[in-house]
Amino acid sequence: QVQLAESGGGLVPDGDSLTLTCTASGNPFRPAAMAWFRQAPGKGREFVAAFGWVAGSTYYEDFAKGRFTISGDNAKNILTLQMKSLKPDDTAVYFCAARLQIGLLTAAGEYEHWGQGTQVTVFS
């Protein structure tokens, strides 16, 4: 059974930083790519960034470029999202997702496995 568990969310002021962590487990569990999505109240699930385990490649949504950094620790099956210069518009539940096929895709439907999410709230 594949399981993804996010942590690291919280309540922070405008301009602050947070680091989200997604711990992946399962036997066997060898995702080709993982990603972070977010969902704000009343809105759909939005792609944030993706990470490819084979080559360490990354892909970011425009709003995340320059502020967010996605990375992975293959030995520990941990995916990390470092966020800086946070804004109130970044307030959302952040989800970790994984897919077994290669591809840094941005559509939520392309990912087979999901975590429960972690809340990030940025106040001004």
CSV table of N, CA, C and O in Angstrom, one decimal:
chain,number,residue,atom,x,y,z
A,1,GLN,N,0.8,-1.2,0.0
A,1,GLN,CA,0.0,0.0,0.0
A,1,GLN,C,0.9,1.2,0.0
A,1,GLN,O,1.8,1.4,0.8
A,2,VAL,N,0.6,2.1,-1.0
A,2,VAL,CA,1.4,3.4,-1.1
A,2,VAL,C,0.8,4.4,-0.1
A,2,VAL,O,-0.4,4.6,-0.1
A,3,GLN,N,1.7,5.0,0.6
A,3,GLN,CA,1.2,6.1,1.5
A,3,GLN,C,2.1,7.3,1.4
A,3,GLN,O,3.3,7.2,1.3
A,4,LEU,N,1.5,8.5,1.4
A,4,LEU,CA,2.2,9.7,1.4
A,4,LEU,C,1.7,10.6,2.6
A,4,LEU,O,0.5,10.7,2.8
A,5,ALA,N,2.7,11.1,3.3
A,5,ALA,CA,2.3,11.9,4.5
A,5,ALA,C,3.0,13.2,4.5
A,5,ALA,O,4.3,13.3,4.5
A,6,GLU,N,2.3,14.3,4.4
A,6,GLU,CA,2.8,15.7,4.4
A,6,GLU,C,3.0,16.2,5.8
A,6,GLU,O,2.2,15.8,6.7
A,7,SER,N,3.9,17.1,6.0
A,7,SER,CA,4.1,17.8,7.3
A,7,SER,C,4.8,19.1,7.0
A,7,SER,O,5.3,19.3,5.9
A,8,GLY,N,4.7,20.0,8.0
A,8,GLY,CA,5.5,21.2,7.9
A,8,GLY,C,4.6,22.5,7.7
A,8,GLY,O,5.1,23.6,7.7
A,9,GLY,N,3.3,22.3,7.5
A,9,GLY,CA,2.4,23.4,7.3
A,9,GLY,C,2.3,24.2,8.6
A,9,GLY,O,2.8,23.8,9.7
A,10,GLY,N,1.7,25.4,8.5
A,10,GLY,CA,1.6,26.3,9.7
A,10,GLY,C,1.0,27.6,9.4
A,10,GLY,O,0.6,27.9,8.2
A,11,LEU,N,1.0,28.5,10.4
A,11,LEU,CA,0.5,29.8,10.3
A,11,LEU,C,1.7,30.8,10.3
A,11,LEU,O,2.4,30.8,11.4
A,12,VAL,N,1.9,31.5,9.3
A,12,VAL,CA,3.1,32.4,9.2
A,12,VAL,C,2.7,33.8,8.7
A,12,VAL,O,1.7,33.9,8.0
A,13,PRO,N,3.5,34.8,9.0
A,13,PRO,CA,3.2,36.1,8.5
A,13,PRO,C,3.7,36.3,7.1
A,13,PRO,O,4.5,35.6,6.6
A,14,ASP,N,3.1,37.3,6.4
A,14,ASP,CA,3.5,37.7,5.0
A,14,ASP,C,5.0,37.8,5.0
A,14,ASP,O,5.6,38.5,5.8
A,15,GLY,N,5.6,37.2,4.0
A,15,GLY,CA,7.1,37.3,3.8
A,15,GLY,C,7.9,36.3,4.4
A,15,GLY,O,9.1,36.2,4.2
A,16,ASP,N,7.3,35.5,5.2
A,16,ASP,CA,8.0,34.4,5.9
A,16,ASP,C,8.2,33.2,5.1
A,16,ASP,O,7.9,33.2,3.9
A,17,SER,N,8.9,32.2,5.7
A,17,SER,CA,9.2,31.0,4.9
A,17,SER,C,8.7,29.7,5.6
A,17,SER,O,8.5,29.8,6.9
A,18,LEU,N,8.5,28.7,4.9
A,18,LEU,CA,8.1,27.4,5.4
A,18,LEU,C,8.7,26.3,4.5
A,18,LEU,O,8.9,26.5,3.3
A,19,THR,N,9.0,25.1,5.2
A,19,THR,CA,9.4,24.0,4.4
A,19,THR,C,8.5,22.8,4.6
A,19,THR,O,8.2,22.4,5.8
A,20,LEU,N,7.9,22.3,3.6
A,20,LEU,CA,7.0,21.2,3.6
A,20,LEU,C,7.7,19.9,3.3
A,20,LEU,O,8.6,19.9,2.4
A,21,THR,N,7.3,18.9,4.0
A,21,THR,CA,8.0,17.6,3.7
A,21,THR,C,6.9,16.5,3.4
A,21,THR,O,5.8,16.5,4.1
A,22,CYS,N,7.2,15.7,2.5
A,22,CYS,CA,6.3,14.5,2.1
A,22,CYS,C,7.1,13.3,2.3
A,22,CYS,O,8.1,13.1,1.6
A,23,THR,N,6.7,12.4,3.2
A,23,THR,CA,7.4,11.1,3.4
A,23,THR,C,6.6,10.0,2.7
A,23,THR,O,5.4,9.9,2.9
A,24,ALA,N,7.3,9.3,1.8
A,24,ALA,CA,6.6,8.3,1.0
A,24,ALA,C,7.0,6.9,1.6
A,24,ALA,O,8.1,6.7,1.9
A,25,SER,N,6.0,6.0,1.6
A,25,SER,CA,6.2,4.7,2.0
A,25,SER,C,5.4,3.7,1.2
A,25,SER,O,4.5,4.0,0.5
A,26,GLY,N,5.8,2.4,1.2
A,26,GLY,CA,5.2,1.4,0.5
A,26,GLY,C,6.2,0.4,0.0
A,26,GLY,O,7.4,0.7,-0.1
A,27,ASN,N,5.7,-0.8,-0.2
A,27,ASN,CA,6.7,-1.9,-0.6
A,27,ASN,C,6.1,-2.7,-1.7
A,27,ASN,O,5.2,-3.5,-1.5
A,28,PRO,N,6.6,-2.6,-3.0
A,28,PRO,CA,7.6,-1.6,-3.3
A,28,PRO,C,7.0,-0.2,-3.7
A,28,PRO,O,5.8,-0.2,-3.9
A,29,PHE,N,7.8,0.8,-3.6
A,29,PHE,CA,7.3,2.1,-4.0
A,29,PHE,C,8.4,2.8,-4.7
A,29,PHE,O,9.4,3.3,-4.1
A,30,ARG,N,8.3,2.9,-6.0
A,30,ARG,CA,9.3,3.6,-6.8
A,30,ARG,C,8.7,4.5,-7.8
A,30,ARG,O,8.5,4.2,-9.0
A,31,PRO,N,8.2,5.7,-7.3
A,31,PRO,CA,7.6,6.6,-8.2
A,31,PRO,C,8.6,7.2,-9.1
A,31,PRO,O,9.7,7.4,-8.7
A,32,ALA,N,8.2,7.5,-10.3
A,32,ALA,CA,9.1,8.2,-11.3
A,32,ALA,C,9.1,9.7,-11.0
A,32,ALA,O,10.1,10.3,-11.3
A,33,ALA,N,7.9,10.2,-10.6
A,33,ALA,CA,7.8,11.6,-10.3
A,33,ALA,C,6.9,11.9,-9.2
A,33,ALA,O,5.9,11.1,-8.9
A,34,MET,N,7.2,13.0,-8.5
A,34,MET,CA,6.3,13.4,-7.4
A,34,MET,C,6.1,14.9,-7.6
A,34,MET,O,6.8,15.6,-8.3
A,35,ALA,N,5.0,15.4,-7.0
A,35,ALA,CA,4.7,16.8,-7.2
A,35,ALA,C,4.0,17.4,-5.9
A,35,ALA,O,3.5,16.6,-5.1
A,36,TRP,N,3.9,18.7,-5.9
A,36,TRP,CA,3.1,19.4,-4.9
A,36,TRP,C,2.0,20.1,-5.6
A,36,TRP,O,2.2,20.8,-6.6
A,37,PHE,N,0.8,20.0,-5.0
A,37,PHE,CA,-0.3,20.7,-5.5
A,37,PHE,C,-0.9,21.5,-4.3
A,37,PHE,O,-0.5,21.2,-3.1
A,38,ARG,N,-1.7,22.5,-4.5
A,38,ARG,CA,-2.4,23.2,-3.4
A,38,ARG,C,-3.8,23.5,-3.8
A,38,ARG,O,-4.2,23.5,-5.0
A,39,GLN,N,-4.6,23.6,-2.8
A,39,GLN,CA,-6.0,23.9,-3.0
A,39,GLN,C,-6.5,25.0,-1.9
A,39,GLN,O,-6.4,24.7,-0.7
A,40,ALA,N,-6.8,26.1,-2.4
A,40,ALA,CA,-7.3,27.2,-1.6
A,40,ALA,C,-8.8,27.0,-1.4
A,40,ALA,O,-9.5,26.4,-2.2
A,41,PRO,N,-9.4,27.6,-0.4
A,41,PRO,CA,-10.8,27.5,-0.1
A,41,PRO,C,-11.7,27.9,-1.3
A,41,PRO,O,-11.4,29.0,-1.9
A,42,GLY,N,-12.6,27.1,-1.8
A,42,GLY,CA,-13.4,27.4,-2.9
A,42,GLY,C,-12.8,27.3,-4.3
A,42,GLY,O,-13.4,27.7,-5.3
A,43,LYS,N,-11.6,26.8,-4.3
A,43,LYS,CA,-10.9,26.7,-5.6
A,43,LYS,C,-10.5,25.3,-5.9
A,43,LYS,O,-10.5,24.4,-5.0
A,44,GLY,N,-10.1,25.0,-7.2
A,44,GLY,CA,-9.7,23.7,-7.5
A,44,GLY,C,-8.2,23.4,-7.1
A,44,GLY,O,-7.5,24.3,-6.6
A,45,ARG,N,-7.8,22.2,-7.3
A,45,ARG,CA,-6.5,21.8,-7.0
A,45,ARG,C,-5.5,22.4,-8.0
A,45,ARG,O,-5.7,22.2,-9.2
A,46,GLU,N,-4.5,23.0,-7.6
A,46,GLU,CA,-3.5,23.8,-8.4
A,46,GLU,C,-2.1,23.2,-8.3
A,46,GLU,O,-1.6,23.0,-7.2
A,47,PHE,N,-1.5,23.0,-9.5
A,47,PHE,CA,-0.1,22.5,-9.5
A,47,PHE,C,0.8,23.5,-9.0
A,47,PHE,O,0.7,24.7,-9.3
A,48,VAL,N,1.8,23.1,-8.2
A,48,VAL,CA,2.8,24.0,-7.7
A,48,VAL,C,4.2,23.6,-8.3
A,48,VAL,O,4.8,24.5,-8.9
A,49,ALA,N,4.7,22.4,-8.2
A,49,ALA,CA,6.0,22.0,-8.7
A,49,ALA,C,6.1,20.5,-8.7
A,49,ALA,O,5.4,19.8,-8.0
A,50,ALA,N,6.9,20.0,-9.6
A,50,ALA,CA,7.1,18.6,-9.7
A,50,ALA,C,8.6,18.2,-9.7
A,50,ALA,O,9.5,19.0,-10.1
A,51,PHE,N,8.9,17.0,-9.3
A,51,PHE,CA,10.3,16.5,-9.2
A,51,PHE,C,10.4,15.1,-9.8
A,51,PHE,O,9.6,14.2,-9.5
A,52,GLY,N,11.4,14.9,-10.7
A,52,GLY,CA,11.6,13.6,-11.3
A,52,GLY,C,12.7,12.9,-10.6
A,52,GLY,O,13.8,13.4,-10.5
A,53,TRP,N,12.5,11.7,-10.1
A,53,TRP,CA,13.4,11.0,-9.4
A,53,TRP,C,14.6,10.5,-10.2
A,53,TRP,O,15.7,10.3,-9.7
A,54,VAL,N,14.4,10.2,-11.4
A,54,VAL,CA,15.4,9.6,-12.3
A,54,VAL,C,16.6,10.5,-12.5
A,54,VAL,O,17.8,10.2,-12.3
A,55,ALA,N,16.3,11.8,-12.9
A,55,ALA,CA,17.4,12.7,-13.2
A,55,ALA,C,17.4,13.9,-12.3
A,55,ALA,O,18.2,14.8,-12.4
A,56,GLY,N,16.5,13.9,-11.3
A,56,GLY,CA,16.4,15.1,-10.4
A,56,GLY,C,15.9,16.3,-11.1
A,56,GLY,O,16.2,17.5,-10.6
A,57,SER,N,15.2,16.2,-12.1
A,57,SER,CA,14.6,17.3,-12.9
A,57,SER,C,13.5,17.9,-12.1
A,57,SER,O,12.8,17.3,-11.3
A,58,THR,N,13.2,19.2,-12.4
A,58,THR,CA,12.2,19.9,-11.7
A,58,THR,C,11.4,20.8,-12.7
A,58,THR,O,11.9,21.1,-13.8
A,59,TYR,N,10.2,21.1,-12.3
A,59,TYR,CA,9.3,21.9,-13.1
A,59,TYR,C,8.4,22.7,-12.1
A,59,TYR,O,7.9,22.1,-11.2
A,60,TYR,N,8.3,24.0,-12.4
A,60,TYR,CA,7.5,24.9,-11.5
A,60,TYR,C,6.4,25.6,-12.2
A,60,TYR,O,6.5,26.0,-13.4
A,61,GLU,N,5.3,25.8,-11.5
A,61,GLU,CA,4.3,26.7,-12.0
A,61,GLU,C,4.9,28.1,-11.9
A,61,GLU,O,5.8,28.4,-11.1
A,62,ASP,N,4.3,29.0,-12.7
A,62,ASP,CA,4.9,30.4,-12.8
A,62,ASP,C,5.0,31.1,-11.4
A,62,ASP,O,6.0,31.7,-11.1
A,63,PHE,N,3.9,31.0,-10.6
A,63,PHE,CA,3.9,31.7,-9.3
A,63,PHE,C,4.9,31.2,-8.4
A,63,PHE,O,5.3,31.8,-7.4
A,64,ALA,N,5.4,29.9,-8.6
A,64,ALA,CA,6.4,29.3,-7.7
A,64,ALA,C,7.8,29.6,-8.1
A,64,ALA,O,8.7,29.4,-7.2
A,65,LYS,N,8.1,30.0,-9.3
A,65,LYS,CA,9.4,30.2,-9.7
A,65,LYS,C,10.1,31.3,-9.0
A,65,LYS,O,9.6,32.4,-8.8
A,66,GLY,N,11.3,31.0,-8.5
A,66,GLY,CA,12.1,32.0,-7.7
A,66,GLY,C,11.7,32.1,-6.2
A,66,GLY,O,12.5,32.6,-5.5
A,67,ARG,N,10.6,31.5,-5.8
A,67,ARG,CA,10.2,31.5,-4.4
A,67,ARG,C,10.2,30.2,-3.8
A,67,ARG,O,10.4,30.0,-2.6
A,68,PHE,N,9.8,29.1,-4.6
A,68,PHE,CA,9.7,27.8,-4.1
A,68,PHE,C,10.8,26.9,-4.7
A,68,PHE,O,11.2,27.1,-5.8
A,69,THR,N,11.3,25.9,-3.9
A,69,THR,CA,12.3,25.0,-4.4
A,69,THR,C,11.8,23.6,-4.0
A,69,THR,O,11.6,23.3,-2.8
A,70,ILE,N,11.7,22.7,-5.0
A,70,ILE,CA,11.3,21.3,-4.8
A,70,ILE,C,12.6,20.5,-4.9
A,70,ILE,O,13.4,20.7,-5.7
A,71,SER,N,12.7,19.5,-4.0
A,71,SER,CA,13.8,18.6,-4.0
A,71,SER,C,13.4,17.2,-3.4
A,71,SER,O,12.4,17.1,-2.7
A,72,GLY,N,14.3,16.2,-3.7
A,72,GLY,CA,14.0,14.9,-3.2
A,72,GLY,C,15.2,14.2,-2.6
A,72,GLY,O,16.3,14.4,-3.1
A,73,ASP,N,14.9,13.4,-1.6
A,73,ASP,CA,16.0,12.6,-1.0
A,73,ASP,C,15.6,11.1,-1.3
A,73,ASP,O,14.7,10.6,-0.7
A,74,ASN,N,16.3,10.6,-2.3
A,74,ASN,CA,15.9,9.2,-2.8
A,74,ASN,C,16.2,8.2,-1.7
A,74,ASN,O,15.4,7.2,-1.7
A,75,ALA,N,17.2,8.3,-1.0
A,75,ALA,CA,17.5,7.3,0.1
A,75,ALA,C,16.4,7.2,1.1
A,75,ALA,O,16.2,6.2,1.7
A,76,LYS,N,15.8,8.4,1.4
A,76,LYS,CA,14.8,8.4,2.5
A,76,LYS,C,13.4,8.5,2.0
A,76,LYS,O,12.4,8.5,2.7
A,77,ASN,N,13.2,8.5,0.6
A,77,ASN,CA,11.9,8.7,0.0
A,77,ASN,C,11.2,9.9,0.6
A,77,ASN,O,10.0,9.8,1.0
A,78,ILE,N,11.9,11.0,0.6
A,78,ILE,CA,11.3,12.3,1.1
A,78,ILE,C,11.3,13.3,0.0
A,78,ILE,O,12.4,13.6,-0.6
A,79,LEU,N,10.2,14.0,-0.1
A,79,LEU,CA,10.1,15.1,-1.1
A,79,LEU,C,9.9,16.4,-0.2
A,79,LEU,O,9.1,16.4,0.7
A,80,THR,N,10.6,17.4,-0.6
A,80,THR,CA,10.6,18.7,0.2
A,80,THR,C,10.2,19.8,-0.7
A,80,THR,O,10.5,19.9,-1.9
A,81,LEU,N,9.4,20.8,-0.1
A,81,LEU,CA,9.1,22.0,-0.8
A,81,LEU,C,9.5,23.1,0.1
A,81,LEU,O,8.9,23.4,1.1
A,82,GLN,N,10.5,23.9,-0.3
A,82,GLN,CA,11.0,25.0,0.5
A,82,GLN,C,10.3,26.3,-0.1
A,82,GLN,O,10.4,26.5,-1.3
A,83,MET,N,9.6,27.0,0.7
A,83,MET,CA,8.8,28.2,0.3
A,83,MET,C,9.3,29.4,1.0
A,83,MET,O,9.4,29.4,2.2
A,84,LYS,N,9.6,30.4,0.3
A,84,LYS,CA,10.1,31.7,0.9
A,84,LYS,C,9.2,32.8,0.3
A,84,LYS,O,8.5,32.7,-0.7
A,85,SER,N,9.4,34.0,1.0
A,85,SER,CA,8.6,35.2,0.6
A,85,SER,C,7.1,34.8,0.4
A,85,SER,O,6.5,35.2,-0.6
A,86,LEU,N,6.6,34.1,1.4
A,86,LEU,CA,5.2,33.7,1.3
A,86,LEU,C,4.2,34.9,1.3
A,86,LEU,O,4.5,35.9,2.0
A,87,LYS,N,3.1,34.7,0.6
A,87,LYS,CA,2.1,35.8,0.5
A,87,LYS,C,0.8,35.2,1.0
A,87,LYS,O,0.5,34.0,0.9
A,88,PRO,N,-0.2,36.1,1.3
A,88,PRO,CA,-1.5,35.6,1.7
A,88,PRO,C,-2.1,34.7,0.6
A,88,PRO,O,-2.9,33.8,0.9
A,89,ASP,N,-1.9,35.0,-0.7
A,89,ASP,CA,-2.4,34.2,-1.8
A,89,ASP,C,-1.9,32.8,-1.8
A,89,ASP,O,-2.4,31.9,-2.5
A,90,ASP,N,-0.8,32.5,-1.0
A,90,ASP,CA,-0.3,31.2,-0.9
A,90,ASP,C,-1.0,30.3,0.1
A,90,ASP,O,-0.8,29.1,0.2
A,91,THR,N,-2.0,30.9,0.8
A,91,THR,CA,-2.8,30.2,1.8
A,91,THR,C,-3.6,29.1,1.1
A,91,THR,O,-4.3,29.3,0.1
A,92,ALA,N,-3.4,27.8,1.5
A,92,ALA,CA,-4.0,26.7,0.9
A,92,ALA,C,-3.7,25.4,1.7
A,92,ALA,O,-2.8,25.5,2.5
A,93,VAL,N,-4.4,24.4,1.3
A,93,VAL,CA,-3.9,23.0,1.8
A,93,VAL,C,-2.9,22.5,0.7
A,93,VAL,O,-3.3,22.5,-0.5
A,94,TYR,N,-1.8,22.1,1.1
A,94,TYR,CA,-0.7,21.6,0.2
A,94,TYR,C,-0.7,20.1,0.2
A,94,TYR,O,-0.6,19.5,1.3
A,95,PHE,N,-0.8,19.5,-1.0
A,95,PHE,CA,-0.8,18.1,-1.1
A,95,PHE,C,0.4,17.6,-1.9
A,95,PHE,O,0.9,18.2,-2.8
A,96,CYS,N,0.9,16.4,-1.4
A,96,CYS,CA,1.9,15.7,-2.1
A,96,CYS,C,1.3,14.6,-3.0
A,96,CYS,O,0.3,14.0,-2.6
A,97,ALA,N,1.9,14.4,-4.2
A,97,ALA,CA,1.3,13.4,-5.1
A,97,ALA,C,2.4,12.7,-5.8
A,97,ALA,O,3.5,13.2,-5.9
A,98,ALA,N,2.1,11.5,-6.2
A,98,ALA,CA,3.2,10.6,-6.8
A,98,ALA,C,2.6,9.9,-8.0
A,98,ALA,O,1.4,9.5,-8.1
A,99,ARG,N,3.4,9.7,-9.0
A,99,ARG,CA,3.0,8.9,-10.2
A,99,ARG,C,4.1,7.9,-10.5
A,99,ARG,O,5.3,8.2,-10.3
A,100,LEU,N,3.7,6.8,-11.1
A,100,LEU,CA,4.7,5.7,-11.4
A,100,LEU,C,5.4,5.9,-12.7
A,100,LEU,O,6.4,5.4,-13.0
A,101,GLN,N,4.7,6.7,-13.6
A,101,GLN,CA,5.2,6.9,-15.0
A,101,GLN,C,6.1,8.1,-15.0
A,101,GLN,O,5.9,9.1,-14.2
A,102,ILE,N,7.1,8.1,-15.9
A,102,ILE,CA,7.9,9.3,-16.0
A,102,ILE,C,7.1,10.4,-16.6
A,102,ILE,O,6.2,10.3,-17.4
A,103,GLY,N,7.4,11.6,-16.1
A,103,GLY,CA,6.8,12.8,-16.7
A,103,GLY,C,6.5,13.8,-15.6
A,103,GLY,O,5.8,13.5,-14.6
A,104,LEU,N,6.9,15.1,-15.7
A,104,LEU,CA,6.7,16.1,-14.8
A,104,LEU,C,5.4,16.8,-15.2
A,104,LEU,O,5.4,17.9,-15.8
A,105,LEU,N,4.3,16.2,-14.9
A,105,LEU,CA,3.0,16.7,-15.4
A,105,LEU,C,2.3,17.6,-14.4
A,105,LEU,O,2.5,17.5,-13.2
A,106,THR,N,1.4,18.4,-14.9
A,106,THR,CA,0.8,19.4,-14.1
A,106,THR,C,-0.6,19.1,-13.8
A,106,THR,O,-1.2,19.8,-13.0
A,107,ALA,N,-1.2,18.1,-14.4
A,107,ALA,CA,-2.6,17.8,-14.2
A,107,ALA,C,-2.8,16.9,-13.0
A,107,ALA,O,-2.1,15.8,-12.9
A,108,ALA,N,-3.6,17.2,-12.1
A,108,ALA,CA,-3.8,16.4,-10.9
A,108,ALA,C,-4.2,14.9,-11.2
A,108,ALA,O,-3.8,14.0,-10.6
A,109,GLY,N,-5.0,14.8,-12.3
A,109,GLY,CA,-5.4,13.5,-12.7
A,109,GLY,C,-4.3,12.5,-13.2
A,109,GLY,O,-4.6,11.3,-13.3
A,110,GLU,N,-3.1,13.0,-13.4
A,110,GLU,CA,-2.0,12.2,-13.9
A,110,GLU,C,-1.3,11.6,-12.7
A,110,GLU,O,-0.4,10.7,-12.9
A,111,TYR,N,-1.6,11.9,-11.5
A,111,TYR,CA,-1.0,11.3,-10.3
A,111,TYR,C,-1.9,10.3,-9.6
A,111,TYR,O,-3.1,10.7,-9.3
A,112,GLU,N,-1.4,9.2,-9.3
A,112,GLU,CA,-2.2,8.1,-8.8
A,112,GLU,C,-2.3,8.1,-7.3
A,112,GLU,O,-3.3,7.6,-6.7
A,113,HIS,N,-1.3,8.7,-6.6
A,113,HIS,CA,-1.2,8.6,-5.2
A,113,HIS,C,-1.2,10.0,-4.5
A,113,HIS,O,-0.4,10.8,-5.0
A,114,TRP,N,-1.9,10.1,-3.4
A,114,TRP,CA,-2.0,11.4,-2.8
A,114,TRP,C,-1.9,11.3,-1.3
A,114,TRP,O,-2.3,10.3,-0.7
A,115,GLY,N,-1.3,12.4,-0.7
A,115,GLY,CA,-1.4,12.5,0.7
A,115,GLY,C,-2.6,13.2,1.2
A,115,GLY,O,-3.5,13.6,0.4
A,116,GLN,N,-2.7,13.4,2.5
A,116,GLN,CA,-3.9,14.0,3.1
A,116,GLN,C,-3.8,15.5,3.1
A,116,GLN,O,-4.9,16.2,3.3
A,117,GLY,N,-2.7,16.1,2.9
A,117,GLY,CA,-2.5,17.5,2.8
A,117,GLY,C,-2.1,18.1,4.1
A,117,GLY,O,-2.3,17.6,5.2
A,118,THR,N,-1.4,19.3,4.0
A,118,THR,CA,-1.0,20.1,5.2
A,118,THR,C,-1.4,21.5,5.0
A,118,THR,O,-1.2,22.1,3.9
A,119,GLN,N,-2.0,22.2,6.0
A,119,GLN,CA,-2.5,23.5,5.8
A,119,GLN,C,-1.4,24.6,6.0
A,119,GLN,O,-0.6,24.5,6.9
A,120,VAL,N,-1.3,25.5,5.0
A,120,VAL,CA,-0.4,26.6,5.1
A,120,VAL,C,-1.3,27.9,5.1
A,120,VAL,O,-2.1,28.1,4.2
A,121,THR,N,-1.1,28.7,6.1
A,121,THR,CA,-1.9,29.9,6.2
A,121,THR,C,-0.9,31.1,6.3
A,121,THR,O,-0.1,31.1,7.2
A,122,VAL,N,-1.0,32.1,5.4
A,122,VAL,CA,-0.1,33.2,5.5
A,122,VAL,C,-1.0,34.5,5.8
A,122,VAL,O,-2.0,34.7,5.0
A,123,PHE,N,-0.7,35.2,6.8
A,123,PHE,CA,-1.5,36.3,7.2
A,123,PHE,C,-0.7,37.6,7.0
A,123,PHE,O,0.5,37.7,7.1
A,124,SER,N,-1.5,38.7,6.7
A,124,SER,CA,-0.8,40.0,6.4
A,124,SER,C,-0.9,40.9,7.6
A,124,SER,O,-1.6,40.6,8.6
